[in-house]
Amino acid sequence: MRIEFWLDFICPMTYLTHKNLTEAIKELGLQNYEFYYRSFQVKEADFSGDVVDLFLEHHCNQSKESNIKFLEDNFPNYRNFKFYNTNLAHQLSHLSKHQKKAVETNTAIFEAYFEDGLDISNKDVLMSIAKNVGLDLNDSEITLDTRCYTNQIAINKENASGRGIVEIPHIRVNVKNNYNGYLSKEEIKNTLIDIINKKGVKFEVCGELCEF
């Protein structure tokens, strides 16, 4: 099974869906699967507007009212969320793929922003995350200083647009099964079980930037 997840680190729905997805995979005891993170940086430039408007911009398949209710129900302090440019966080995320620490790193970045209220555009914050999850610190510092994954970050978002993916979070399973927006843990479990129980095509994986 091939699972792909498009994300940005300041999106509340993406944070909760990621948490539900990783817990669902663990609780189901999945063994034969590959998990690929795809960057979807919502703002590449500085942003001084209402961060809530930024959230809503990438949840176009639901009404503004339902999105606001979701925020009110799950994040009572959502109006206090701050915008941080997530480019450096995505740089570290891409490095973590190569060091087999992607789930741990992405989880830690999400938690730093949503649970600890930290500035995830700050190099020191990200270096602390790198240390805590066991990334190579020299590689992490070089990555954050040189932004060497800039092309990969841009390509991930361009590829999403080419596939009609304009909303995050977005989960794609075995290439042909696509799911937009927030999903509960039970919805994810039921979706994965349904796919497992169906006979399908086995796709050969040739790398992060493959086109299907």
Short mmCIF file of C-alpha atoms in Angstrom, two decimals:
data_model
loop_
_atom_site.label_atom_id
_atom_site.label_comp_id
_atom_site.label_asym_id
_atom_site.label_seq_id
_atom_site.Cartn_x
_atom_site.Cartn_y
_atom_site.Cartn_z
CA MET A 1 0.00 0.00 0.00
CA ARG A 2 1.26 3.45 -0.94
CA ILE A 3 0.05 6.37 1.20
CA GLU A 4 0.80 9.98 0.26
CA PHE A 5 0.00 12.95 2.46
CA TRP A 6 0.05 16.61 1.34
CA LEU A 7 0.61 19.00 4.23
CA ASP A 8 1.60 22.34 5.59
CA PHE A 9 2.56 22.73 9.21
CA ILE A 10 0.31 25.66 10.17
CA CYS A 11 -2.93 24.09 8.94
CA PRO A 12 -5.14 22.93 11.88
CA MET A 13 -7.11 20.38 9.84
CA THR A 14 -3.90 18.94 8.46
CA TYR A 15 -2.43 18.62 11.95
CA LEU A 16 -5.44 16.66 13.23
CA THR A 17 -5.75 14.53 10.11
CA HIS A 18 -2.05 13.66 10.30
CA LYS A 19 -2.48 12.65 13.92
CA ASN A 20 -5.49 10.52 13.01
CA LEU A 21 -3.68 8.94 10.06
CA THR A 22 -0.55 7.95 11.98
CA GLU A 23 -2.64 6.58 14.85
CA ALA A 24 -4.90 4.66 12.45
CA ILE A 25 -1.89 3.05 10.76
CA LYS A 26 -0.48 2.03 14.14
CA GLU A 27 -3.77 0.72 15.50
CA LEU A 28 -4.47 -1.29 12.35
CA GLY A 29 -1.01 -2.82 12.58
CA LEU A 30 -0.25 -2.10 8.92
CA GLN A 31 3.00 -3.71 7.79
CA ASN A 32 3.29 -3.60 4.02
CA TYR A 33 2.91 0.09 3.27
CA GLU A 34 4.98 3.06 2.14
CA PHE A 35 4.28 6.53 3.53
CA TYR A 36 5.29 9.61 1.52
CA TYR A 37 5.02 13.20 2.72
CA ARG A 38 4.38 15.92 0.12
CA SER A 39 5.01 19.58 0.85
CA PHE A 40 2.18 22.04 0.22
CA GLN A 41 3.48 25.34 1.57
CA VAL A 42 0.42 27.58 1.66
CA LYS A 43 2.34 30.86 1.53
CA GLU A 44 5.83 31.17 0.11
CA ALA A 45 6.01 34.90 0.86
CA ASP A 46 5.53 36.82 4.11
CA PHE A 47 1.93 37.24 5.19
CA SER A 48 0.49 39.91 7.46
CA GLY A 49 -3.24 39.23 7.14
CA ASP A 50 -5.66 37.17 9.21
CA VAL A 51 -4.17 33.69 9.58
CA VAL A 52 -7.70 32.24 9.70
CA ASP A 53 -8.32 33.52 6.17
CA LEU A 54 -5.17 31.65 5.18
CA PHE A 55 -6.55 28.43 6.67
CA LEU A 56 -9.87 28.84 4.89
CA GLU A 57 -8.23 29.55 1.54
CA HIS A 58 -7.13 25.92 1.35
CA HIS A 59 -10.38 24.32 2.48
CA CYS A 60 -12.48 25.26 -0.50
CA ASN A 61 -14.69 22.15 -0.54
CA GLN A 62 -16.42 23.17 2.69
CA SER A 63 -18.32 26.29 3.61
CA LYS A 64 -16.67 29.04 5.62
CA GLU A 65 -19.23 28.45 8.37
CA SER A 66 -18.42 24.73 8.70
CA ASN A 67 -14.69 25.46 8.69
CA ILE A 68 -15.06 28.07 11.42
CA LYS A 69 -17.14 25.64 13.49
CA PHE A 70 -14.41 23.02 13.10
CA LEU A 71 -11.85 25.49 14.41
CA GLU A 72 -14.07 26.56 17.29
CA ASP A 73 -14.76 22.96 18.30
CA ASN A 74 -11.16 21.74 18.09
CA PHE A 75 -9.05 24.84 18.68
CA PRO A 76 -10.83 27.28 21.01
CA ASN A 77 -7.83 29.65 20.83
CA TYR A 78 -7.53 29.49 17.04
CA ARG A 79 -7.70 33.28 16.73
CA ASN A 80 -4.35 33.44 18.51
CA PHE A 81 -2.55 31.31 15.93
CA LYS A 82 0.35 33.14 14.33
CA PHE A 83 1.57 32.90 10.76
CA TYR A 84 5.08 31.53 10.34
CA ASN A 85 6.77 30.92 7.03
CA THR A 86 7.08 27.13 6.90
CA ASN A 87 9.81 26.84 4.28
CA LEU A 88 12.53 25.87 6.77
CA ALA A 89 10.21 23.34 8.39
CA HIS A 90 9.62 21.75 4.99
CA GLN A 91 13.39 21.74 4.37
CA LEU A 92 13.88 19.71 7.54
CA SER A 93 10.96 17.47 6.60
CA HIS A 94 12.57 16.61 3.26
CA LEU A 95 15.88 15.81 4.95
CA SER A 96 14.05 13.52 7.35
CA LYS A 97 12.78 11.41 4.45
CA HIS A 98 16.35 10.51 3.54
CA GLN A 99 17.23 9.72 7.14
CA LYS A 100 14.16 7.51 7.69
CA LYS A 101 12.76 9.86 10.33
CA ALA A 102 9.90 11.43 8.42
CA VAL A 103 7.00 10.49 10.70
CA GLU A 104 8.86 11.48 13.85
CA THR A 105 10.05 14.79 12.37
CA ASN A 106 6.73 15.87 10.90
CA THR A 107 4.90 14.94 14.08
CA ALA A 108 7.36 16.95 16.15
CA ILE A 109 7.03 20.02 13.91
CA PHE A 110 3.23 19.90 14.13
CA GLU A 111 3.38 19.55 17.91
CA ALA A 112 5.87 22.41 18.24
CA TYR A 113 3.42 24.75 16.52
CA PHE A 114 0.03 23.54 17.75
CA GLU A 115 0.87 22.26 21.23
CA ASP A 116 3.87 24.33 22.28
CA GLY A 117 3.16 27.54 20.35
CA LEU A 118 6.71 27.69 19.00
CA ASP A 119 7.97 29.62 16.00
CA ILE A 120 8.63 26.87 13.46
CA SER A 121 10.32 29.32 11.12
CA ASN A 122 13.10 29.70 13.69
CA LYS A 123 16.28 27.73 12.99
CA ASP A 124 17.00 27.10 16.67
CA VAL A 125 13.54 25.62 17.19
CA LEU A 126 14.01 23.33 14.19
CA MET A 127 17.51 22.30 15.29
CA SER A 128 16.07 21.33 18.67
CA ILE A 129 13.48 19.20 16.87
CA ALA A 130 16.22 17.64 14.74
CA LYS A 131 18.16 16.71 17.87
CA ASN A 132 15.12 15.30 19.66
CA VAL A 133 14.08 13.03 16.78
CA GLY A 134 17.61 11.86 16.03
CA LEU A 135 18.41 13.59 12.75
CA ASP A 136 22.07 14.15 11.91
CA LEU A 137 22.72 17.62 13.32
CA ASN A 138 25.41 18.55 10.80
CA ASP A 139 23.14 17.61 7.91
CA SER A 140 20.26 19.46 9.56
CA GLU A 141 22.28 22.66 9.93
CA ILE A 142 23.50 22.51 6.33
CA THR A 143 19.94 21.89 5.12
CA LEU A 144 18.53 24.85 7.04
CA ASP A 145 21.38 27.16 6.04
CA THR A 146 21.37 26.33 2.33
CA ARG A 147 17.67 25.47 1.83
CA CYS A 148 18.85 22.70 -0.46
CA TYR A 149 15.38 21.16 -0.86
CA THR A 150 13.80 24.30 -2.29
CA ASN A 151 13.22 22.71 -5.70
CA GLN A 152 11.65 19.61 -4.19
CA ILE A 153 9.27 21.72 -2.11
CA ALA A 154 8.19 23.67 -5.18
CA ILE A 155 7.83 20.52 -7.29
CA ASN A 156 5.65 18.85 -4.66
CA LYS A 157 3.17 21.74 -4.81
CA GLU A 158 3.33 22.00 -8.59
CA ASN A 159 2.64 18.28 -8.92
CA ALA A 160 -0.32 18.64 -6.56
CA SER A 161 -1.76 21.42 -8.70
CA GLY A 162 -1.27 19.31 -11.81
CA ARG A 163 -3.31 16.55 -10.20
CA GLY A 164 -6.08 18.92 -9.17
CA ILE A 165 -5.06 18.94 -5.52
CA VAL A 166 -5.76 22.44 -4.21
CA GLU A 167 -6.94 21.62 -0.70
CA ILE A 168 -5.05 20.32 2.31
CA PRO A 169 -4.93 17.95 3.96
CA HIS A 170 -5.01 15.54 1.03
CA ILE A 171 -4.48 11.80 1.30
CA ARG A 172 -3.85 9.61 -1.73
CA VAL A 173 -3.74 5.83 -1.41
CA ASN A 174 -2.39 3.60 -4.18
CA VAL A 175 -2.42 6.59 -6.56
CA LYS A 176 -6.09 6.36 -7.53
CA ASN A 177 -7.87 6.85 -4.18
CA ASN A 178 -8.00 10.53 -3.20
CA TYR A 179 -9.44 12.12 -0.06
CA ASN A 180 -9.70 15.87 0.58
CA GLY A 181 -10.03 17.67 3.87
CA TYR A 182 -10.29 16.52 7.45
CA LEU A 183 -10.81 12.83 8.16
CA SER A 184 -11.45 11.30 11.57
CA LYS A 185 -9.44 8.31 12.76
CA GLU A 186 -12.40 5.99 12.20
CA GLU A 187 -12.94 7.31 8.68
CA ILE A 188 -9.29 6.69 7.88
CA LYS A 189 -9.40 3.20 9.37
CA ASN A 190 -12.50 2.29 7.39
CA THR A 191 -10.98 3.70 4.21
CA LEU A 192 -7.75 1.73 4.58
CA ILE A 193 -9.57 -1.48 5.50
CA ASP A 194 -11.81 -1.11 2.46
CA ILE A 195 -8.81 -0.65 0.16
CA ILE A 196 -6.96 -3.58 1.72
CA ASN A 197 -9.97 -5.84 1.21
CA LYS A 198 -10.29 -4.98 -2.45
CA LYS A 199 -8.14 -6.57 -5.11
CA GLY A 200 -6.07 -3.89 -6.79
CA VAL A 201 -3.01 -3.17 -8.86
CA LYS A 202 0.40 -3.27 -7.23
CA PHE A 203 2.29 -0.12 -8.12
CA GLU A 204 6.06 -0.09 -8.34
CA VAL A 205 7.55 2.86 -6.49
CA CYS A 206 10.40 4.61 -8.32
CA GLY A 207 10.96 7.58 -6.10
CA GLU A 208 9.44 10.64 -4.52
CA LEU A 209 9.02 12.63 -7.73
CA CYS A 210 7.54 9.90 -9.92
CA GLU A 211 4.61 10.72 -12.15
CA PHE A 212 1.72 8.30 -12.55
#
